[in-house]
Amino acid sequence: MKLTICSIGRLKPSPEKELQQKYIARIRWPLEIVELEVKKKLPPPVTKLREAVLLTGSVPRGAMVVALDQRGQHLSSQDFAGKLGGWRDQDRDAAFLIGGASGLEKRLRDEAHLVIAFGTATWPHMLIRIMLIEQIYRAQEILAGNPYHRD
């Protein structure tokens, strides 16, 4: 199973980037981070549509598409691990979509195989990326039966 995180915005050198790299180094599944951005200043609805085109174009063929959106399902870490484990066992790749500051375009949420949220709070999209990477690592450890995750 190959995992791809398709994310709007580039994470510049910072403590956040260091934390991202720390978790990426621990993940044994192939993981690619695709950073995308609309360089031109446009009205938010137009930017959101352009971001949707970029995100859609970055999804590997045949991958399970998971949209991250505050309106999505709230999965426990064990349930998230179960989803990844199922895809791994089916030899399916997964692509995670993280929108920009205005969120994901509705079409992306509607067409995704799964829409998940990390709680009801609104989180900065760059922080969501790091939270997702940590949850991927946690899922790996849960599936391996390692003690990283505790109830």
XYZ file of N, CA, C and O in Angstrom:
604
model
N 0.844 -1.177 0.000
C 0.000 0.000 0.000
C 0.886 1.235 0.000
O 1.813 1.350 0.785
N 0.571 2.146 -0.918
C 1.268 3.433 -0.974
C 0.287 4.506 -0.528
O -0.882 4.497 -0.930
N 0.757 5.426 0.292
C -0.064 6.528 0.783
C 0.433 7.833 0.175
O 1.642 8.057 0.078
N -0.513 8.662 -0.236
C -0.185 9.975 -0.782
C -1.003 11.009 -0.038
O -2.218 10.858 0.111
N -0.349 12.056 0.453
C -1.046 13.178 1.061
C -0.956 14.327 0.078
O 0.132 14.815 -0.225
N -2.114 14.698 -0.466
C -2.214 15.794 -1.430
C -2.708 17.002 -0.649
O -3.854 17.012 -0.187
N -1.873 17.994 -0.509
C -2.172 19.097 0.396
C -1.925 20.439 -0.265
O -0.911 20.631 -0.937
N -2.848 21.353 -0.023
C -2.656 22.725 -0.491
C -1.722 23.424 0.493
O -1.909 23.355 1.705
N -0.724 24.079 -0.033
C 0.229 24.833 0.783
C 1.551 24.117 0.949
O 1.609 22.887 0.948
N 2.584 24.902 1.060
C 3.931 24.370 1.243
C 4.360 24.645 2.684
O 4.258 25.767 3.165
N 4.839 23.603 3.325
C 5.310 23.739 4.693
C 6.769 24.181 4.654
O 7.640 23.452 4.176
N 7.005 25.384 5.107
C 8.359 25.955 5.094
C 9.145 25.436 6.294
O 8.560 24.911 7.239
N 10.483 25.581 6.264
C 11.272 25.150 7.429
C 10.728 25.791 8.711
O 10.566 27.016 8.798
N 10.394 24.933 9.676
C 9.749 25.390 10.910
C 9.692 24.215 11.879
O 9.956 23.070 11.495
N 9.312 24.474 13.132
C 9.103 23.359 14.061
C 8.035 22.389 13.550
O 8.145 21.170 13.763
N 7.029 22.900 12.841
C 5.984 22.038 12.289
C 6.568 21.074 11.255
O 6.241 19.892 11.227
N 7.440 21.590 10.404
C 8.068 20.735 9.384
C 8.955 19.689 10.037
O 8.991 18.531 9.606
N 9.662 20.074 11.088
C 10.494 19.114 11.810
C 9.640 18.001 12.411
O 10.013 16.822 12.356
N 8.494 18.355 12.975
C 7.597 17.358 13.543
C 7.050 16.446 12.450
O 6.978 15.221 12.613
N 6.694 17.034 11.311
C 6.236 16.233 10.178
C 7.301 15.214 9.792
O 7.007 14.030 9.622
N 8.537 15.653 9.662
C 9.627 14.762 9.257
C 9.874 13.675 10.299
O 10.203 12.539 9.949
N 9.708 14.012 11.568
C 9.895 13.034 12.641
C 8.935 11.863 12.464
O 9.342 10.698 12.561
N 7.664 12.150 12.189
C 6.679 11.079 12.023
C 6.853 10.351 10.687
O 6.707 9.133 10.624
N 7.160 11.079 9.635
C 7.376 10.431 8.334
C 8.491 9.394 8.438
O 8.385 8.295 7.881
N 9.548 9.725 9.154
C 10.680 8.808 9.300
C 10.280 7.510 9.998
O 10.922 6.479 9.809
N 9.219 7.530 10.775
C 8.772 6.342 11.511
C 7.808 5.463 10.717
O 7.562 4.324 11.100
N 7.250 5.995 9.656
C 6.238 5.256 8.896
C 6.917 4.306 7.916
O 7.790 4.713 7.144
N 6.498 3.042 7.957
C 7.108 2.024 7.100
C 6.435 1.923 5.731
O 7.028 1.411 4.794
N 5.193 2.354 5.606
C 4.524 2.335 4.297
C 5.115 3.437 3.426
O 5.502 4.502 3.937
N 5.190 3.225 2.123
C 5.615 4.324 1.246
C 4.643 5.498 1.394
O 3.425 5.304 1.323
N 5.179 6.673 1.631
C 4.362 7.873 1.848
C 4.942 9.024 1.040
O 6.123 9.332 1.146
N 4.083 9.627 0.238
C 4.485 10.788 -0.557
C 3.645 11.983 -0.133
O 2.430 11.876 0.020
N 4.295 13.113 0.041
C 3.600 14.369 0.328
C 3.636 15.191 -0.960
O 4.714 15.481 -1.489
N 2.466 15.546 -1.471
C 2.367 16.380 -2.664
C 1.851 17.740 -2.210
O 0.714 17.858 -1.758
N 2.709 18.743 -2.302
C 2.339 20.100 -1.905
C 1.936 20.889 -3.144
O 2.697 20.945 -4.111
N 0.759 21.474 -3.088
C 0.200 22.183 -4.230
C -0.182 23.595 -3.813
O -0.516 23.833 -2.651
N -0.170 24.513 -4.769
C -0.635 25.856 -4.445
C -1.071 26.606 -5.692
O -0.555 26.375 -6.778
N -2.068 27.445 -5.488
C -2.504 28.381 -6.529
C -1.718 29.647 -6.257
O -1.880 30.276 -5.214
N -0.855 30.012 -7.179
C 0.054 31.129 -6.941
C -0.602 32.494 -7.131
O -0.166 33.476 -6.565
N -1.655 32.543 -7.917
C -2.302 33.805 -8.233
C -3.340 34.142 -7.166
O -4.078 33.274 -6.713
N -3.394 35.397 -6.748
C -4.387 35.849 -5.774
C -5.734 35.970 -6.480
O -5.904 36.769 -7.391
N -6.692 35.147 -6.052
C -8.020 35.102 -6.663
C -9.084 35.144 -5.566
O -8.785 34.866 -4.406
N -10.325 35.442 -5.918
C -11.390 35.388 -4.914
C -11.486 33.968 -4.337
O -11.258 32.981 -5.059
N -11.822 33.826 -3.042
C -11.860 32.505 -2.404
C -12.625 31.426 -3.168
O -12.110 30.304 -3.300
N -13.813 31.690 -3.724
C -14.498 30.601 -4.449
C -13.720 30.120 -5.675
O -13.706 28.922 -5.973
N -13.056 31.043 -6.370
C -12.271 30.677 -7.551
C -11.021 29.902 -7.113
O -10.654 28.892 -7.724
N -10.389 30.363 -6.045
C -9.211 29.670 -5.510
C -9.576 28.238 -5.124
O -8.851 27.291 -5.445
N -10.700 28.072 -4.473
C -11.149 26.750 -4.039
C -11.350 25.811 -5.240
O -10.954 24.642 -5.191
N -11.928 26.333 -6.314
C -12.108 25.522 -7.530
C -10.769 25.150 -8.151
O -10.566 24.010 -8.582
N -9.845 26.093 -8.197
C -8.509 25.812 -8.762
C -7.763 24.798 -7.904
O -7.089 23.911 -8.417
N -7.899 24.938 -6.581
C -7.269 23.973 -5.683
C -7.853 22.571 -5.913
O -7.120 21.580 -5.893
N -9.167 22.499 -6.144
C -9.815 21.207 -6.397
C -9.232 20.539 -7.633
O -8.999 19.319 -7.639
N -8.983 21.315 -8.668
C -8.389 20.764 -9.894
C -6.987 20.229 -9.594
O -6.621 19.126 -10.027
N -6.201 20.996 -8.850
C -4.843 20.554 -8.499
C -4.882 19.277 -7.656
O -4.120 18.335 -7.902
N -5.754 19.254 -6.663
C -5.857 18.082 -5.794
C -6.284 16.844 -6.580
O -5.692 15.770 -6.444
N -7.309 16.991 -7.413
C -7.795 15.871 -8.214
C -6.688 15.326 -9.106
O -6.517 14.108 -9.234
N -5.918 16.207 -9.708
C -4.838 15.795 -10.591
C -3.680 15.119 -9.885
O -2.857 14.461 -10.520
N -3.598 15.243 -8.573
C -2.477 14.654 -7.833
C -2.802 13.287 -7.229
O -1.923 12.650 -6.648
N -4.034 12.840 -7.378
C -4.440 11.545 -6.824
C -3.961 10.419 -7.740
O -4.281 10.411 -8.927
N -3.199 9.481 -7.193
C -2.760 8.345 -8.018
C -3.952 7.518 -8.501
O -4.941 7.357 -7.775
N -3.851 7.016 -9.708
C -4.921 6.206 -10.309
C -5.253 5.013 -9.416
O -4.359 4.314 -8.949
N -6.534 4.817 -9.172
C -7.015 3.662 -8.414
C -6.940 3.802 -6.905
O -7.331 2.880 -6.185
N -6.439 4.919 -6.408
C -6.298 5.094 -4.957
C -7.651 5.342 -4.298
O -8.539 5.955 -4.895
N -7.794 4.867 -3.084
C -8.940 5.212 -2.253
C -8.757 6.680 -1.875
O -7.688 7.066 -1.397
N -9.777 7.494 -2.090
C -9.659 8.927 -1.816
C -10.310 9.240 -0.474
O -11.480 8.920 -0.249
N -9.525 9.859 0.404
C -9.994 10.256 1.724
C -9.886 11.774 1.810
O -8.790 12.323 1.719
N -11.029 12.422 1.957
C -11.052 13.880 2.099
C -11.046 14.226 3.583
O -11.778 13.613 4.369
N -10.230 15.186 3.970
C -10.237 15.659 5.346
C -11.050 16.938 5.400
O -10.721 17.920 4.722
N -12.121 16.893 6.176
C -13.059 18.010 6.235
C -13.780 17.964 7.572
O -14.143 16.881 8.046
N -14.024 19.128 8.158
C -14.656 19.166 9.475
C -16.070 18.583 9.484
O -16.600 18.263 10.539
N -16.673 18.398 8.302
C -18.006 17.788 8.220
C -17.942 16.269 8.088
O -18.969 15.615 7.944
N -16.744 15.713 8.119
C -16.575 14.276 7.926
C -16.871 13.456 9.163
O -17.234 13.979 10.222
N -16.690 12.145 9.006
C -16.884 11.206 10.105
C -15.786 11.393 11.143
O -14.646 11.714 10.816
N -16.151 11.142 12.393
C -15.178 11.163 13.477
C -14.799 9.711 13.762
O -15.600 8.960 14.309
N -13.593 9.328 13.354
C -13.118 7.964 13.550
C -12.160 7.915 14.733
O -11.304 8.797 14.876
N -12.290 6.875 15.535
C -11.285 6.652 16.572
C -9.986 6.237 15.883
O -9.985 5.853 14.703
N -8.897 6.274 16.607
C -7.620 5.836 16.040
C -7.686 4.365 15.632
O -7.137 3.976 14.603
N -8.387 3.551 16.424
C -8.531 2.136 16.083
C -9.339 1.961 14.801
O -9.018 1.107 13.964
N -10.411 2.743 14.642
C -11.220 2.651 13.420
C -10.422 3.108 12.201
O -10.515 2.516 11.126
N -9.646 4.168 12.361
C -8.792 4.646 11.276
C -7.780 3.560 10.901
O -7.565 3.270 9.725
N -7.184 2.942 11.913
C -6.238 1.852 11.662
C -6.933 0.713 10.917
O -6.349 0.111 10.007
N -8.176 0.423 11.282
C -8.927 -0.627 10.603
C -9.127 -0.327 9.130
O -9.012 -1.225 8.280
N -9.440 0.944 8.813
C -9.588 1.336 7.401
C -8.274 1.124 6.647
O -8.253 0.528 5.568
N -7.174 1.625 7.216
C -5.878 1.473 6.547
C -5.495 0.005 6.427
O -4.979 -0.433 5.387
N -5.742 -0.760 7.483
C -5.429 -2.178 7.449
C -6.220 -2.913 6.371
O -5.692 -3.784 5.681
N -7.491 -2.542 6.221
C -8.313 -3.150 5.173
C -7.785 -2.833 3.788
O -7.715 -3.722 2.923
N -7.419 -1.580 3.571
C -6.863 -1.199 2.264
C -5.531 -1.892 2.026
O -5.237 -2.327 0.921
N -4.721 -1.964 3.069
C -3.429 -2.667 2.948
C -3.662 -4.118 2.534
O -3.008 -4.629 1.627
N -4.609 -4.778 3.203
C -4.886 -6.184 2.917
C -5.458 -6.393 1.514
O -5.308 -7.466 0.934
N -6.125 -5.368 0.973
C -6.669 -5.432 -0.388
C -5.661 -4.922 -1.417
O -5.981 -4.820 -2.600
N -4.471 -4.557 -0.945
C -3.424 -3.986 -1.796
C -3.923 -2.732 -2.515
O -3.676 -2.542 -3.707
N -4.640 -1.887 -1.789
C -5.157 -0.629 -2.322
C -4.296 0.518 -1.827
O -3.874 0.532 -0.667
N -4.041 1.480 -2.675
C -3.363 2.706 -2.275
C -4.402 3.678 -1.734
O -5.599 3.534 -1.993
N -3.947 4.674 -0.993
C -4.858 5.684 -0.456
C -4.270 7.070 -0.675
O -3.053 7.265 -0.553
N -5.138 8.008 -1.022
C -4.747 9.413 -1.189
C -5.610 10.253 -0.263
O -6.837 10.125 -0.254
N -4.968 11.093 0.516
C -5.641 11.974 1.466
C -5.617 13.391 0.918
O -4.559 13.882 0.536
N -6.780 14.032 0.881
C -6.889 15.391 0.337
C -7.082 16.388 1.466
O -8.003 16.261 2.268
N -6.206 17.402 1.495
C -6.298 18.483 2.476
C -6.379 19.792 1.708
O -5.459 20.144 0.969
N -7.486 20.489 1.875
C -7.702 21.748 1.169
C -6.914 22.893 1.786
O -6.204 22.730 2.780
N -7.087 24.044 1.196
C -6.421 25.248 1.675
C -7.215 25.923 2.779
O -8.083 25.316 3.417
N -6.946 27.209 2.967
C -7.560 27.964 4.058
C -9.085 28.004 3.971
O -9.765 28.080 4.991
N -9.634 27.888 2.774
C -11.098 27.910 2.614
C -11.706 26.512 2.604
O -12.901 26.355 2.393
N -10.901 25.487 2.798
C -11.403 24.124 2.846
C -11.475 23.479 1.473
O -10.978 24.006 0.485
N -12.121 22.313 1.434
C -12.258 21.553 0.196
C -13.510 21.948 -0.556
O -14.555 22.224 0.050
N -13.437 21.918 -1.855
C -14.590 22.140 -2.713
C -15.564 20.971 -2.517
O -15.151 19.832 -2.324
N -16.850 21.257 -2.523
C -17.886 20.265 -2.220
C -17.768 19.019 -3.094
O -17.941 17.898 -2.621
N -17.462 19.166 -4.352
C -17.344 18.028 -5.264
C -16.316 17.019 -4.769
O -16.521 15.809 -4.869
N -15.217 17.495 -4.211
C -14.184 16.583 -3.704
C -14.715 15.772 -2.527
O -14.445 14.571 -2.426
N -15.466 16.423 -1.650
C -16.062 15.692 -0.521
C -17.070 14.668 -1.027
O -17.111 13.536 -0.557
N -17.887 15.072 -1.985
C -18.932 14.185 -2.509
C -18.361 12.964 -3.229
O -18.949 11.883 -3.182
N -17.240 13.120 -3.893
C -16.668 12.039 -4.690
C -15.679 11.165 -3.919
O -15.268 10.112 -4.406
N -15.304 11.580 -2.716
C -14.333 10.822 -1.923
C -14.938 9.499 -1.455
O -16.144 9.394 -1.232
N -14.102 8.499 -1.309
C -14.539 7.215 -0.748
C -14.855 7.357 0.734
O -15.686 6.629 1.269
N -14.165 8.280 1.392
C -14.322 8.491 2.826
C -14.020 9.955 3.129
O -13.084 10.516 2.562
N -14.817 10.553 3.996
C -14.567 11.924 4.464
C -14.415 11.830 5.978
O -15.311 11.330 6.665
N -13.268 12.293 6.484
C -13.033 12.225 7.919
C -12.722 13.604 8.480
O -12.256 14.496 7.762
N -12.997 13.746 9.772
C -12.721 14.987 10.499
C -11.895 14.654 11.726
O -12.032 13.566 12.304
N -11.064 15.552 12.132
C -10.323 15.425 13.384
C -10.998 16.309 14.417
O -10.477 17.335 14.837
N -12.217 15.941 14.771
C -12.990 16.686 15.758
C -13.836 17.763 15.115
O -13.844 17.939 13.904
N -14.564 18.475 15.954
C -15.472 19.501 15.455
C -14.813 20.875 15.365
O -15.393 21.790 14.799
N -13.628 21.005 15.910
C -12.920 22.285 15.832
C -12.385 22.504 14.417
O -12.181 21.562 13.654
N -12.157 23.754 14.081
C -11.504 24.099 12.820
C -10.009 24.165 13.086
O -9.565 24.846 14.007
N -9.238 23.438 12.278
C -7.781 23.387 12.443
C -7.100 24.013 11.223
O -7.597 23.897 10.120
N -5.944 24.643 11.420
C -5.185 25.129 10.266
C -4.809 23.953 9.359
O -4.458 22.871 9.856
N -4.896 24.148 8.049
C -4.662 23.034 7.135
C -3.248 22.460 7.249
O -3.043 21.276 7.047
N -2.275 23.270 7.590
C -0.915 22.745 7.756
C -0.811 21.859 9.000
O -0.102 20.860 9.006
N -1.532 22.224 10.046
C -1.531 21.412 11.257
C -2.266 20.090 11.024
O -1.850 19.038 11.515
N -3.333 20.123 10.236
C -4.066 18.895 9.907
C -3.137 17.893 9.227
O -3.205 16.694 9.478
N -2.267 18.373 8.374
C -1.330 17.472 7.688
C -0.484 16.715 8.710
O -0.309 15.500 8.623
N 0.036 17.423 9.698
C 0.871 16.791 10.716
C 0.035 15.838 11.565
O 0.472 14.718 11.879
N -1.192 16.232 11.901
C -2.069 15.354 12.671
C -2.375 14.078 11.888
O -2.397 12.981 12.455
N -2.596 14.203 10.593
C -2.855 13.040 9.750
C -1.640 12.105 9.731
O -1.777 10.880 9.878
N -0.466 12.661 9.562
C 0.746 11.844 9.518
C 0.933 11.110 10.845
O 1.285 9.929 10.869
N 0.669 11.788 11.950
C 0.767 11.121 13.252
C -0.246 9.986 13.341
O 0.067 8.906 13.847
N -1.468 10.197 12.848
C -2.492 9.155 12.896
C -2.131 7.975 11.987
O -2.444 6.830 12.317
N -1.475 8.242 10.884
C -1.002 7.152 10.024
C 0.040 6.330 10.781
O 0.004 5.093 10.782
N 0.967 7.008 11.444
C 1.966 6.293 12.248
C 1.287 5.498 13.357
O 1.595 4.326 13.586
N 0.338 6.111 14.038
C -0.389 5.444 15.120
C -1.112 4.212 14.576
O -1.101 3.148 15.190
N -1.741 4.342 13.410
C -2.440 3.208 12.794
C -1.463 2.073 12.514
O -1.769 0.899 12.762
N -0.300 2.413 11.995
C 0.735 1.405 11.728
C 1.076 0.649 13.009
O 1.180 -0.584 13.020
N 1.237 1.385 14.091
C 1.606 0.764 15.364
C 0.456 -0.066 15.944
O 0.685 -1.140 16.503
N -0.779 0.405 15.808
C -1.940 -0.365 16.260
C -2.010 -1.683 15.496
O -2.184 -2.753 16.080
N -1.862 -1.622 14.168
C -1.941 -2.830 13.344
C -0.818 -3.809 13.650
O -0.986 -5.022 13.529
N 0.330 -3.295 14.073
C 1.479 -4.150 14.409
C 1.399 -4.671 15.843
O 2.214 -5.509 16.248
N 0.432 -4.169 16.626
C 0.310 -4.598 18.019
C 1.349 -3.979 18.937
O 1.603 -4.490 20.027
N 1.937 -2.878 18.533
C 2.941 -2.204 19.347
C 2.276 -1.289 20.371
O 1.169 -0.831 20.176
N 2.976 -0.990 21.467
C 2.360 -0.239 22.573
C 2.312 1.277 22.415
O 1.995 1.961 23.370
N 2.585 1.828 21.231
C 2.523 3.292 21.053
C 1.140 3.834 21.416
O 1.023 4.830 22.092
N 0.093 3.137 20.978
C -1.280 3.574 21.249
C -1.781 2.922 22.522
O -1.694 1.724 22.698
N -2.328 3.751 23.404
C -2.929 3.242 24.637
C -4.349 3.771 24.728
O -4.623 4.913 24.402
N -5.248 2.917 25.180
C -6.653 3.343 25.348
C -6.806 4.214 26.558
O -6.198 4.134 27.527
